Coordinates of C-alpha atoms in Angstrom, one line a residue:
X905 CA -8.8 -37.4 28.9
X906 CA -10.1 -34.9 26.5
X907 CA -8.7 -35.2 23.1
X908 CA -7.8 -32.3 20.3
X909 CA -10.9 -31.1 18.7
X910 CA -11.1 -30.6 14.8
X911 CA -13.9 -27.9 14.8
X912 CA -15.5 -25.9 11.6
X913 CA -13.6 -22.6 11.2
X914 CA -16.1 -19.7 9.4
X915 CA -12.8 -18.4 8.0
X916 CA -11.7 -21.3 6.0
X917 CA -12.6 -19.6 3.0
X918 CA -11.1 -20.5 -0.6
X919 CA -11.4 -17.0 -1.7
X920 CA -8.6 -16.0 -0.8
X921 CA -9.3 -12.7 -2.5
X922 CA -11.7 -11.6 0.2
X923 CA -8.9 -12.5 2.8
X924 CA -6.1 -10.1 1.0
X925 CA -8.8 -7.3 0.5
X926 CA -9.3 -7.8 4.3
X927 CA -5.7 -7.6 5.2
X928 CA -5.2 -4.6 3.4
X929 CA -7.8 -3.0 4.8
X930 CA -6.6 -3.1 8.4
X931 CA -4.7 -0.8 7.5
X932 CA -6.5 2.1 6.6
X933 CA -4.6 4.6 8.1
X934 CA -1.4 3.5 5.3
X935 CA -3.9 4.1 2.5
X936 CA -5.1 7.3 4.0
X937 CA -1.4 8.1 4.1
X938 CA -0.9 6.7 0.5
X939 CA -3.9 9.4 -0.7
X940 CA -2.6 12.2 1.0
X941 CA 0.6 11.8 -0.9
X942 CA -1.3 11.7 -3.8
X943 CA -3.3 14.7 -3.4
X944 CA -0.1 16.7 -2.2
X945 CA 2.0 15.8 -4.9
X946 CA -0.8 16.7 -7.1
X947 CA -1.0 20.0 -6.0
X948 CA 2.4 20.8 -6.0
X949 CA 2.6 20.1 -9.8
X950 CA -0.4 22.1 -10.2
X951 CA 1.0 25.0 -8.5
X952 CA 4.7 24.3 -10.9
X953 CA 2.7 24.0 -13.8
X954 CA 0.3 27.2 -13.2
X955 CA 3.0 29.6 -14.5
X956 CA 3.6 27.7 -17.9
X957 CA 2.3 28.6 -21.0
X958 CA 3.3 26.9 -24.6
X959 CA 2.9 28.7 -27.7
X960 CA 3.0 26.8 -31.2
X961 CA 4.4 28.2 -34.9
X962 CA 4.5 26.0 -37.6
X963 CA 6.7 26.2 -41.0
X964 CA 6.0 24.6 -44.2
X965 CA 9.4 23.0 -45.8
X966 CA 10.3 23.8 -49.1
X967 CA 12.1 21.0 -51.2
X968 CA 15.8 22.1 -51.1
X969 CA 17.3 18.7 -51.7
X970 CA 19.9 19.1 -55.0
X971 CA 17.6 21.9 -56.1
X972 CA 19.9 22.6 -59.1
X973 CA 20.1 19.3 -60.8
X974 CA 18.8 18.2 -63.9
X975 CA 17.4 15.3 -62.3
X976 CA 13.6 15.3 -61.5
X977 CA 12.6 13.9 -58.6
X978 CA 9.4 14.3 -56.1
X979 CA 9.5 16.7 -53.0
X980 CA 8.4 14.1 -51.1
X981 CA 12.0 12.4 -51.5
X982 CA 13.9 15.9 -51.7
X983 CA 12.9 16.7 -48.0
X984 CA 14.5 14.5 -45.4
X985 CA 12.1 15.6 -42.4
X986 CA 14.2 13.9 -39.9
X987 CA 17.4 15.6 -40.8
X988 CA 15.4 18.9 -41.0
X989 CA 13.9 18.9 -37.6
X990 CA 17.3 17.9 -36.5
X991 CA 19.2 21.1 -38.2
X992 CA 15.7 23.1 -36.2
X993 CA 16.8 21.4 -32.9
X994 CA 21.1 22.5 -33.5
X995 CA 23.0 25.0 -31.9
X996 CA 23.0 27.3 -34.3
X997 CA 19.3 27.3 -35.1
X998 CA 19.1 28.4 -31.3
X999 CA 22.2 31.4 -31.2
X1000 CA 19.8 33.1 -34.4
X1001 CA 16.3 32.5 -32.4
X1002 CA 18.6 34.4 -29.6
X1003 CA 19.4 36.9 -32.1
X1004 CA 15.6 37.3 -32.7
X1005 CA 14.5 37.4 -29.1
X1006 CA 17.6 40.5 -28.7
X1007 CA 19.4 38.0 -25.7
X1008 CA 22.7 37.1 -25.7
X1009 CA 24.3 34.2 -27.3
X1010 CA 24.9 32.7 -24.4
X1011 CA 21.1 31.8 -23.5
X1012 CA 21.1 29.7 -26.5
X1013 CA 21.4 26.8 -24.6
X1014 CA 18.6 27.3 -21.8
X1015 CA 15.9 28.7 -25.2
X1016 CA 16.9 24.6 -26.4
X1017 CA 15.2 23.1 -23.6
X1018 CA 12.4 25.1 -23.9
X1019 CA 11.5 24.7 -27.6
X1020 CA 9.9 20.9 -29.0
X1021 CA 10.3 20.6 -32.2
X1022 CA 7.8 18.1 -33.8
X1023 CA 6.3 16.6 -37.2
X1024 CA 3.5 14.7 -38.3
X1025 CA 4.2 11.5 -40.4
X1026 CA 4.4 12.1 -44.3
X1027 CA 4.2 15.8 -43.9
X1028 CA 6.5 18.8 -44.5
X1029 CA 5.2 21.0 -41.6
X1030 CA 7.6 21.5 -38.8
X1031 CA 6.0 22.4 -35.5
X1032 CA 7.9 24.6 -32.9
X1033 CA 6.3 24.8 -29.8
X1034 CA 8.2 27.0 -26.9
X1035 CA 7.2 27.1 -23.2
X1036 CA 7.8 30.0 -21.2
X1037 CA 6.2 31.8 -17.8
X1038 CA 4.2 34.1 -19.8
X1039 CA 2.2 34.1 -22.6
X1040 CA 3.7 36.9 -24.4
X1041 CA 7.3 35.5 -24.1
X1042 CA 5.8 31.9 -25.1
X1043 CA 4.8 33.5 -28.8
X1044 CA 7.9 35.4 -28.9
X1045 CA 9.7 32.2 -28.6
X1046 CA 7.9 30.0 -31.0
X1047 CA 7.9 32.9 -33.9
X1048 CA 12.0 33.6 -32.9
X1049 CA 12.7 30.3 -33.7
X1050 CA 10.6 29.3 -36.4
X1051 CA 12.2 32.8 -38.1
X1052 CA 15.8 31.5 -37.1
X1053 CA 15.1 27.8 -38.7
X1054 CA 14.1 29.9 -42.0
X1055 CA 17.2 32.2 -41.8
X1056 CA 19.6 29.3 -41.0
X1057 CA 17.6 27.7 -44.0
X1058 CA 18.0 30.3 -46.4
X1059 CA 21.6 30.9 -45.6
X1060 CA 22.4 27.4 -46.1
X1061 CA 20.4 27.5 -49.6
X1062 CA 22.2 30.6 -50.5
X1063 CA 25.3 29.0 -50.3
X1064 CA 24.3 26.0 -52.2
X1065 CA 23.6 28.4 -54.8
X1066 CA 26.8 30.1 -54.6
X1067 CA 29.3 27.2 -55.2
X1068 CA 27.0 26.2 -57.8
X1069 CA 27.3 29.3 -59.7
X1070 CA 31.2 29.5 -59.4
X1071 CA 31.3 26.0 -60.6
X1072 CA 29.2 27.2 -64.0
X1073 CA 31.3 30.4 -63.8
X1074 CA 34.2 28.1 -63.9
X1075 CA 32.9 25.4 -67.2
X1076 CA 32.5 29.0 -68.9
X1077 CA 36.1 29.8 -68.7
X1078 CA 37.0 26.8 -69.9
X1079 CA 34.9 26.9 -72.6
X1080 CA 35.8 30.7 -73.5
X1081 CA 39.8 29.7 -73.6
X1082 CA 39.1 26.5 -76.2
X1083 CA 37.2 28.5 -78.1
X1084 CA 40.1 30.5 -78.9
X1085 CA 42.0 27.9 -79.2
X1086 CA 40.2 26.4 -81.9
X1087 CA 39.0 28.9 -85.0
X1088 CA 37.0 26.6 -87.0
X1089 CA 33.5 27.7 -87.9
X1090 CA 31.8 23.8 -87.0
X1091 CA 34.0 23.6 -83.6
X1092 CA 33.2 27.7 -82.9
X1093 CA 29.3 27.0 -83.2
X1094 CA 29.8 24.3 -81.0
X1095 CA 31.2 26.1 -78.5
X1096 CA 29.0 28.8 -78.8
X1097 CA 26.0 26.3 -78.3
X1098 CA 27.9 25.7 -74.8
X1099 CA 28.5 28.6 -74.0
X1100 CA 24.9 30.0 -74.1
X1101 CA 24.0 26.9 -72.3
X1102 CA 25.7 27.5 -69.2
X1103 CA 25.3 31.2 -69.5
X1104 CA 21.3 29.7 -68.8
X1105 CA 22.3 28.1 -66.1
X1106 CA 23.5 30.6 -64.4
X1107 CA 20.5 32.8 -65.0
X1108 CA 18.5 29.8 -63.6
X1109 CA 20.4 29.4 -60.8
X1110 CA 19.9 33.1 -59.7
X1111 CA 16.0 32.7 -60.3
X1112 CA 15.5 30.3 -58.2
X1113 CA 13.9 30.6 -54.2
X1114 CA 16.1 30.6 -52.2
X1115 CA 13.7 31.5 -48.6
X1116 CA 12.9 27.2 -48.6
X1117 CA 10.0 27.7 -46.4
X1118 CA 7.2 29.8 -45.2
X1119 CA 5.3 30.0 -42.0
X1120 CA 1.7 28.9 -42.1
X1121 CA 1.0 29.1 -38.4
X1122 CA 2.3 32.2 -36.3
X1123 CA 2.8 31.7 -32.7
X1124 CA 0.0 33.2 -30.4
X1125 CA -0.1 34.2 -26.5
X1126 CA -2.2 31.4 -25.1
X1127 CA -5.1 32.4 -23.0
X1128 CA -4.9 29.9 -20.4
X1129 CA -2.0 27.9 -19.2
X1130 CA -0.8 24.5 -21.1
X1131 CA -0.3 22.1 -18.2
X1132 CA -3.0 20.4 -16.9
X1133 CA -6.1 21.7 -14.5
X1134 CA -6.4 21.6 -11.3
X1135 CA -9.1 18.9 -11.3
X1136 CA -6.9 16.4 -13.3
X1137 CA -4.0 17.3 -11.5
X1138 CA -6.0 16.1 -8.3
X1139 CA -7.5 13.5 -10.5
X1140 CA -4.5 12.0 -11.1
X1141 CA -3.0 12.8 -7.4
X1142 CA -5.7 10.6 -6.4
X1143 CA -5.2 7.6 -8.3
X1144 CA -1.4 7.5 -7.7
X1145 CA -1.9 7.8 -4.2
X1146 CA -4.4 5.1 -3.8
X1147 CA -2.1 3.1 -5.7
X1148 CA 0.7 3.9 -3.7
X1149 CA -1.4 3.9 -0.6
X1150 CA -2.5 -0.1 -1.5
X1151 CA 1.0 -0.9 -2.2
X1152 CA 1.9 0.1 1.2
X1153 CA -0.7 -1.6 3.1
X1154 CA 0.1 -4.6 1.1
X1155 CA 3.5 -4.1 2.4
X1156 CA 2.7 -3.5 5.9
X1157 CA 0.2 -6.6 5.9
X1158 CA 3.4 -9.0 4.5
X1159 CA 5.7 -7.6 7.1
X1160 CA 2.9 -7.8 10.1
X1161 CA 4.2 -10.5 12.6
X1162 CA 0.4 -9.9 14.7
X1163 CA -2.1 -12.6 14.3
X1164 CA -4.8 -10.8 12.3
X1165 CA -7.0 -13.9 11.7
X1166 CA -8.2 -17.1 12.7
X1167 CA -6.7 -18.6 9.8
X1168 CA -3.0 -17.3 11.2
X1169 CA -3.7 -18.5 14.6
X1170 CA -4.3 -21.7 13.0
X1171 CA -1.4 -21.8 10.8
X1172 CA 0.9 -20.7 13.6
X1173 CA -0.3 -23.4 16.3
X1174 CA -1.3 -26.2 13.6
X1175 CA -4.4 -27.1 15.9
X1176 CA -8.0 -25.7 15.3
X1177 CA -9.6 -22.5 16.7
X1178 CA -12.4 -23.2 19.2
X1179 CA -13.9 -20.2 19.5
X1180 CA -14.2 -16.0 18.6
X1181 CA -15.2 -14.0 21.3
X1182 CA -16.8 -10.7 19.4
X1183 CA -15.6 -7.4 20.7
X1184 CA -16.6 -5.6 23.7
X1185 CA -18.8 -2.7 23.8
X1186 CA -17.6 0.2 25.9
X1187 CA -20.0 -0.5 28.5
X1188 CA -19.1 -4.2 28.7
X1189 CA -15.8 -3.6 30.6
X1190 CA -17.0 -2.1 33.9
X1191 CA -19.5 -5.2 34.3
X1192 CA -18.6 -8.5 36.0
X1193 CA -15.9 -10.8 35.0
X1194 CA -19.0 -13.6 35.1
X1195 CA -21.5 -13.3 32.1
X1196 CA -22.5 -17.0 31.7
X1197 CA -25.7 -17.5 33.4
X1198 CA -26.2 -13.8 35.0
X1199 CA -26.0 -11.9 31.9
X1200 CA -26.9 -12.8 28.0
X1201 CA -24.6 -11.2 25.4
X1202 CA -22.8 -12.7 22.5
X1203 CA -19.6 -13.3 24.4
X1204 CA -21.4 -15.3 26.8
X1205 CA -22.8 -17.4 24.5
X1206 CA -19.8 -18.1 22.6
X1207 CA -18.0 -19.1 25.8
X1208 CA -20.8 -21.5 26.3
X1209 CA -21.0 -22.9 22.8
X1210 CA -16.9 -23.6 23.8
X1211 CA -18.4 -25.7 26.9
X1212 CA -20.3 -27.7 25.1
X1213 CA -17.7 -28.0 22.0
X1214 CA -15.3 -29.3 24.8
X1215 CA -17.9 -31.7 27.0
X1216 CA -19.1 -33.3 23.6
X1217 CA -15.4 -34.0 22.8
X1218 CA -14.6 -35.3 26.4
X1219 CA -15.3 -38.5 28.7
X1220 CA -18.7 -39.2 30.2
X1221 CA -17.4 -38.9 33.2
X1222 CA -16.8 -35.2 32.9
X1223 CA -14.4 -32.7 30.9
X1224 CA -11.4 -33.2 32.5
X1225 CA -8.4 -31.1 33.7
X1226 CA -8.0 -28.6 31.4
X1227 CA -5.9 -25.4 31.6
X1228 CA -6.9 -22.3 30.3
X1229 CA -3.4 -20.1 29.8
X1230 CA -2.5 -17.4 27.2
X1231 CA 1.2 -16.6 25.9
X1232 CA 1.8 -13.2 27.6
X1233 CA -0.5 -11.2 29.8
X1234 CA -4.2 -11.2 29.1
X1235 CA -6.8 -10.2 31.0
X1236 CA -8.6 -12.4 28.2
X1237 CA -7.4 -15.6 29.7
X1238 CA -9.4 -15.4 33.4
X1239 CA -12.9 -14.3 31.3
X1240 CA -12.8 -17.2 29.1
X1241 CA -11.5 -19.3 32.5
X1242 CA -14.3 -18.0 34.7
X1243 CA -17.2 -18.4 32.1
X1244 CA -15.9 -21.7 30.6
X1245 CA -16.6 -23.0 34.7
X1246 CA -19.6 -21.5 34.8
X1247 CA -20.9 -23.4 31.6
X1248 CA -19.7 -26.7 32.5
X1249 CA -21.9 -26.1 35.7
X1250 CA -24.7 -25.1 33.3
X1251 CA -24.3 -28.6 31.6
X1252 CA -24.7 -30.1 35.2
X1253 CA -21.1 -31.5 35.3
X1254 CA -19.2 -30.4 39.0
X1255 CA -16.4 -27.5 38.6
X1256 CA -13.6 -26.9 39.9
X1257 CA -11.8 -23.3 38.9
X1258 CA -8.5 -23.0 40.1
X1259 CA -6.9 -20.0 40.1
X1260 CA -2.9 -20.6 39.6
X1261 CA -2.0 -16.8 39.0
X1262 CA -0.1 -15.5 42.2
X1263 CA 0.3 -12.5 39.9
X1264 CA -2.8 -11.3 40.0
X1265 CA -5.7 -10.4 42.0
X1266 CA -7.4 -13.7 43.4
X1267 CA -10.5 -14.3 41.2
X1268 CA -12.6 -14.7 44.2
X1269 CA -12.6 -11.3 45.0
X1270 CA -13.7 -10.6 41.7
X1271 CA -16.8 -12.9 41.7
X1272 CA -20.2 -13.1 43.2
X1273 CA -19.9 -15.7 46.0
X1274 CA -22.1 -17.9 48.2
X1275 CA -21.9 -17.9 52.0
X1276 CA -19.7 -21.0 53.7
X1277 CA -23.7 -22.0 55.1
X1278 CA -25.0 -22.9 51.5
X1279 CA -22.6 -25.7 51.1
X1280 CA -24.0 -28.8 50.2
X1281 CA -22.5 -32.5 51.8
X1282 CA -20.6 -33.1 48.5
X1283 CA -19.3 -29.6 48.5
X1284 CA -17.6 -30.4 51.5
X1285 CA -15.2 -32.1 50.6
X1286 CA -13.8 -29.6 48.7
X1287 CA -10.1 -28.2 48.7
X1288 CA -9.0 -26.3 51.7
X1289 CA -9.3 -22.4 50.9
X1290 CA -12.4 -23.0 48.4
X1291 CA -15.3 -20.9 47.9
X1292 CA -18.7 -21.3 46.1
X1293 CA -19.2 -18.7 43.5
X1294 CA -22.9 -18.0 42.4
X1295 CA -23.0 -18.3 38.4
X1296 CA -26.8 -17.5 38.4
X1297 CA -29.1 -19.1 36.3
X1298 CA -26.2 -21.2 35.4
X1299 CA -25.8 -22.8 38.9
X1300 CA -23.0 -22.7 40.8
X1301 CA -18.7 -23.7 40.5
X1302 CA -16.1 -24.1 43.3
X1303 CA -12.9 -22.2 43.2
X1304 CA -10.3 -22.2 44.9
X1305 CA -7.5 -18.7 44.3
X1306 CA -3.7 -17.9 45.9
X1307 CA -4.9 -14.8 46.9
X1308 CA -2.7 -12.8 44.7
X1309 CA 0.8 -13.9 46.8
X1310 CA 2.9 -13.1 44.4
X1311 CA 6.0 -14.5 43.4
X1312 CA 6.7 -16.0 47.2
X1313 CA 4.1 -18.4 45.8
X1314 CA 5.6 -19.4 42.7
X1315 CA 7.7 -22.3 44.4
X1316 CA 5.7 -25.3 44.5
X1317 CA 2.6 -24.0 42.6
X1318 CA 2.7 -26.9 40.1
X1319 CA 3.0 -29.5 42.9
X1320 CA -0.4 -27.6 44.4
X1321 CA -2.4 -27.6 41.3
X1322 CA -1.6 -31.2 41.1
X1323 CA -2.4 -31.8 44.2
X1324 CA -5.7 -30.0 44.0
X1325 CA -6.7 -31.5 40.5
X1326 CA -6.0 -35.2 41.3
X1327 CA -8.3 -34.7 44.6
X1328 CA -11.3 -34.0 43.0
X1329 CA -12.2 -37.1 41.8
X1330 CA -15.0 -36.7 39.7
X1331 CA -15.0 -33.0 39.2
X1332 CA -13.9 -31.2 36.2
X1333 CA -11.3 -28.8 37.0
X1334 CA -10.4 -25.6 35.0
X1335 CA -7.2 -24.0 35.6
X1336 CA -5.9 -21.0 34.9
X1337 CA -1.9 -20.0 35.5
X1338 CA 0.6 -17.4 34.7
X1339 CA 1.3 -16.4 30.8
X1340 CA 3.2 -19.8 29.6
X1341 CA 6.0 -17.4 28.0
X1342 CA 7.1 -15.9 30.8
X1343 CA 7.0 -18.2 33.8
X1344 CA 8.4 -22.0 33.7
X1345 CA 5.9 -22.7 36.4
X1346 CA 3.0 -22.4 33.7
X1347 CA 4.8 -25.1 31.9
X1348 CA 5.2 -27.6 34.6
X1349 CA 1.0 -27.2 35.5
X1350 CA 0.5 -28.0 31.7
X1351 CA 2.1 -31.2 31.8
X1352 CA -0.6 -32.2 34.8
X1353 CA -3.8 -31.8 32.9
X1354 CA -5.6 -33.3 30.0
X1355 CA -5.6 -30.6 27.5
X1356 CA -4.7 -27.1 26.6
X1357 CA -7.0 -24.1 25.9
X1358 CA -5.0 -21.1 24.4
X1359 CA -6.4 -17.8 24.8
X1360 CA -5.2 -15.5 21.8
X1361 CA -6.1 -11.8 21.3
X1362 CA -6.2 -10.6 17.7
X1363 CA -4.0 -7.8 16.7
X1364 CA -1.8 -7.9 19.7
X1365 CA -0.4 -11.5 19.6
X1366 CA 2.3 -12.4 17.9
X1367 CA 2.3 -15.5 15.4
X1368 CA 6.2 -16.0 16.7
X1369 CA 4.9 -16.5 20.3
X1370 CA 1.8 -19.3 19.3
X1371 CA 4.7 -21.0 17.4
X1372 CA 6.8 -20.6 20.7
X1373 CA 3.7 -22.0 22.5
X1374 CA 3.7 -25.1 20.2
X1375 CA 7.0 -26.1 20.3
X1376 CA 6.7 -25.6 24.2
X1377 CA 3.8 -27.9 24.6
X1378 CA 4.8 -30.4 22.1
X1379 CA 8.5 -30.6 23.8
X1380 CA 6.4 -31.0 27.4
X1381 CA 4.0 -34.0 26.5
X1382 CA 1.1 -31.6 26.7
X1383 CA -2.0 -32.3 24.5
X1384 CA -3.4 -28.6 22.6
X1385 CA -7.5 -28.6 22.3
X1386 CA -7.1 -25.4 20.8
X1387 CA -7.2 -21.9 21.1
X1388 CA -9.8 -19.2 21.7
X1389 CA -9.4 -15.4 19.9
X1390 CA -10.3 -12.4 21.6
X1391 CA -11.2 -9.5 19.1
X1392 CA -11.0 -6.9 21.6
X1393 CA -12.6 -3.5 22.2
X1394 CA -14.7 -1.5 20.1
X1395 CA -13.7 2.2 21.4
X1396 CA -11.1 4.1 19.5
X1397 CA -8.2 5.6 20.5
X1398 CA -9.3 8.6 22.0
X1399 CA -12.1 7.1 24.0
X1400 CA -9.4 4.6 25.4
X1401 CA -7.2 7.6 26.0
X1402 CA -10.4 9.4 28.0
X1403 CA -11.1 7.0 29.8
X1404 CA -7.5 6.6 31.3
X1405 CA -7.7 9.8 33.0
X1406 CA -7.5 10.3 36.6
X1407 CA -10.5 10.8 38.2
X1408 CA -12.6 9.5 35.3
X1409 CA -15.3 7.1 37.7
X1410 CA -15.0 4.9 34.5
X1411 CA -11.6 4.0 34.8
X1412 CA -10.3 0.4 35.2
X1413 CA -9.8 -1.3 38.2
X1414 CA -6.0 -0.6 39.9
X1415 CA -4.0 -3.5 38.8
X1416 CA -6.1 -4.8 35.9
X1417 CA -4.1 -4.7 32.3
X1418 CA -5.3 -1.8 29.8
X1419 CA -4.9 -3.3 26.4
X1420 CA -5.2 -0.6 24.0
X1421 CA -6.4 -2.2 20.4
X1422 CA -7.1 -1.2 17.2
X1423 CA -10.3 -1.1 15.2
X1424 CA -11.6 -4.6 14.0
X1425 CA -13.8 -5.8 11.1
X1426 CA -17.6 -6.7 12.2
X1427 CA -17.1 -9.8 10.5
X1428 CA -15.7 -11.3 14.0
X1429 CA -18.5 -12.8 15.7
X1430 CA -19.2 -15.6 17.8
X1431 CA -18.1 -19.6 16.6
X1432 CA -21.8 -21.3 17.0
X1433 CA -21.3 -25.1 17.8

């Protein structure tokens, strides 16, 4: 009986880095997407943005704070430049800059959003700087306002001065009515003294600035416009769409339920992977189903690096009964089938292909066989209904095929392969059945052989159906060697499509499963023994 085989996988890596960059790049097409976003919503701010202009006044701030108190203290605690560029941000600040601009008050609010009002630390320079859709109305802006801060500024000083000169006005009445009140010379001079103080004050008061700024920096019409260029714009585009492009492959590769890898087939069936059959060229599909032993190619000798993995792992008596099966349809399944016969016959051990698939056209009419005269003695004792096929250089197999009957021959087909395995004494028997997810009677042949040989093909099986696969040979007794991974084709998508067309000479063979696949890494190669 041929027991499981524990064989070296090239894709048990530890870096697992190399295996997420590789997921991620199987999907290119999401990352081409990603970039494309990127670009586009680059260009659309580009094409906002090419309208705006930003002019920029500036306004030194004069120190207003209790100008009229006898108490000296520095400018640089009399300005509070937080609460002034608050006051330059207000409401009011905006209805003047309307005034300026000759709008109505009511636009007030949308000039606010379109003036930033800004100061460096430890410094008593306001910065206005107003955006508009032409350069022209951008100056206008940042001059109206900085000229309606200064107004709003010089009003409020104004005032200030104002109630401080009635208050002074105020003391002096006082003083005038105790002064005649009170006719003694010492008290009289006293008064006097007071008098002629505040009298000073009030002259002060009235001397003093009351503008409390000036502007150092007029705005300017800009020449070109402020947002950024084209080329960072893209720039930009660019690296937010790759970003967004890598985040969506990620996605995609998380949410994939395909097996991509060796390493998910193995995860998925818990049992090794025997072999990877590299991709087929375009000109590989219109040639024989037979390459072992006719035809070199790295497919071939993968298939016959998986006969030798398998006799080495066997009895000496010969390979056993093994069946060769893949989860759904797989054209996949009858190659590996066909040439895995043919290499046992290469390593001199007797074959046996049976072909268990009422489904599909018989295998003998797809291979090169030898006339009934070329029988040997021992080949005569072969099944009823079998015929010689020629594997070339690699000698030759029996097989024996239903003929493509159809579903009339399901009933009793396990009974038949069992029949025809246990007569063969001596000879090895490979058997290949119906897809084991879709027909019980796959099921029932597995539990009449020694081992299991699951063909896989990447990108279009499904890790839920190897698990399926699992369970169903575990729950039926079965024993799993392992499983084989077909990467596929190498054309693209619109060679696959050309070659579909009717009355292309190229086309497939009527009846014969088109399995359309996407593009695969080089990395998949053959699995050397």
């Amino acid at each position: 009986m041929t027991a499981p085989i524990h064989s070296f996988d090239r894709y048990d890596e530890p870096d697992q880095l190399r295996d997420q960059l590789r997921r991620l790049l199987r999907h290119r097409a999401v990352i081409a997407l990603g970039i494309v976003l990127g670009l586009l919503g680059g260009a659309v701010l580009a094409l906002s943005g090419a309208n705006t202009y930003t002019s920029t006044s500036e306004v030194l701030v004069r120190s207003t704070a209790d100008p009229y108190g006898t108490v000296s203290v520095s400018a640089d605690n009399q300005v509070s430049m937080g609460t002034e560029r608050q006051i330059a941000a207000s409401a009011a600040v905006a209805v003047r800059a309307a005034r300026v601009l000759g709008q109505a008050e009511g636009t007030a609010a949308a000039l606010e959003e379109d003036v930033r009002i800004t100061n460096q630390a430890k410094s008593q320079v306001l910065r206005f700087e107003f955006t508009a859709d032409t350069p022209r109305r951008a100056a206008r802006g940042a001059n109206a306002f900085a000229e309606a801060y200064l107004a709003d500024r010089k009003a409020r000083n104004e005032a200030a001065a104002q109630r401080a000169t009635r208050t002074v006005e105020q003391q002096i009445k006082t003083v005038e009515a105790a002064k005649k009140q009170n006719k003694e010379d010492e008290v009289t001079k006293a008064v006097q003294s007071q008098l002629e103080t505040l009298q000073e004050r009030i002259v002060e008061i009235n001397s003093r600035d009351t503008d409390g700024g000036d502007i150092v920096r007029r705005g300017e019409a800009p020449g070109s416009p402020s947002s950024p260029g084209w080329p960072m714009l893209l720039t930009l585009g660019l690296a937010a769409g790759l970003a967004l492009g890598i985040l969506l492959a990620w996605l995609c590769s998380a949410l994939d339920s395909r097996v991509r890898s060796a390493a998910d087939a193995r995860a998925a069936l818990d049992g090794p992977v025997l072999g990877l059959l590299p991709r087929r060229r375009d000109r590989d599909e219109d040639e024989d189903l037979l390459t072992v032993g006719r035809r070199g190619g790295d497919r071939a000798e993968t298939l016959r690096a998986l006969a030798y993995r398998l006799r080495r792992s066997g009895p000496p008596a010969g390979t056993g009964r093994i069946l060769v099966v893949a989860p759904r349809r797989d054209a996949a399944a009858e190659e590996v089938a066909v040439n895995l016969a043919a290499a046992l016959a290469e390593c001199g051990e007797e074959v046996l292909l049976v072909d268990a698939d009422p489904d599909t056209a018989a295998l003998t009419a797809r291979l090169p066989l030898l006339p009934d005269d070329a029988r040997t003695l021992e080949e005569g004792a072969l099944p009823d209904g079998s015929l010689l096929v020629d594997a070339g250089t690699a000698g030759r197999f029996a097989c024996w095929s239903t003929g493509g009957s159809g579903s009339a021959a399901q009933a009793g087909m396990s009974a038949t392969v069992d029949r025809l395995v246990t007569g063969t004494g001596s000879r090895s028997a490979v058997v290949v059945t119906r897809p084991l997810l879709e027909h019980a009677d796959a099921l029932a042949v597995a539990q009449r052989v020694d081992g299991i040989l699951l063909v896989a093909t990447l990108d279009t099986t499904r890790r839920d159906d190897l698990k399926r696969v699992r369970e169903l040979i575990e729950c039926s007794g079965g024993t799993l060697l392992g499983a084989v991974l077909d990467a596929g084709h190498r054309r693209g998508r619109l060679r696959a499509v050309l070659r579909r067309r009717p009355g292309n000479p190229a086309e497939a063979e009527p009846g014969t499963p088109v399995v359309e696949l996407p593009a695969q890494d080089d990395t998949l190669s053959a699995t050397r023994g």
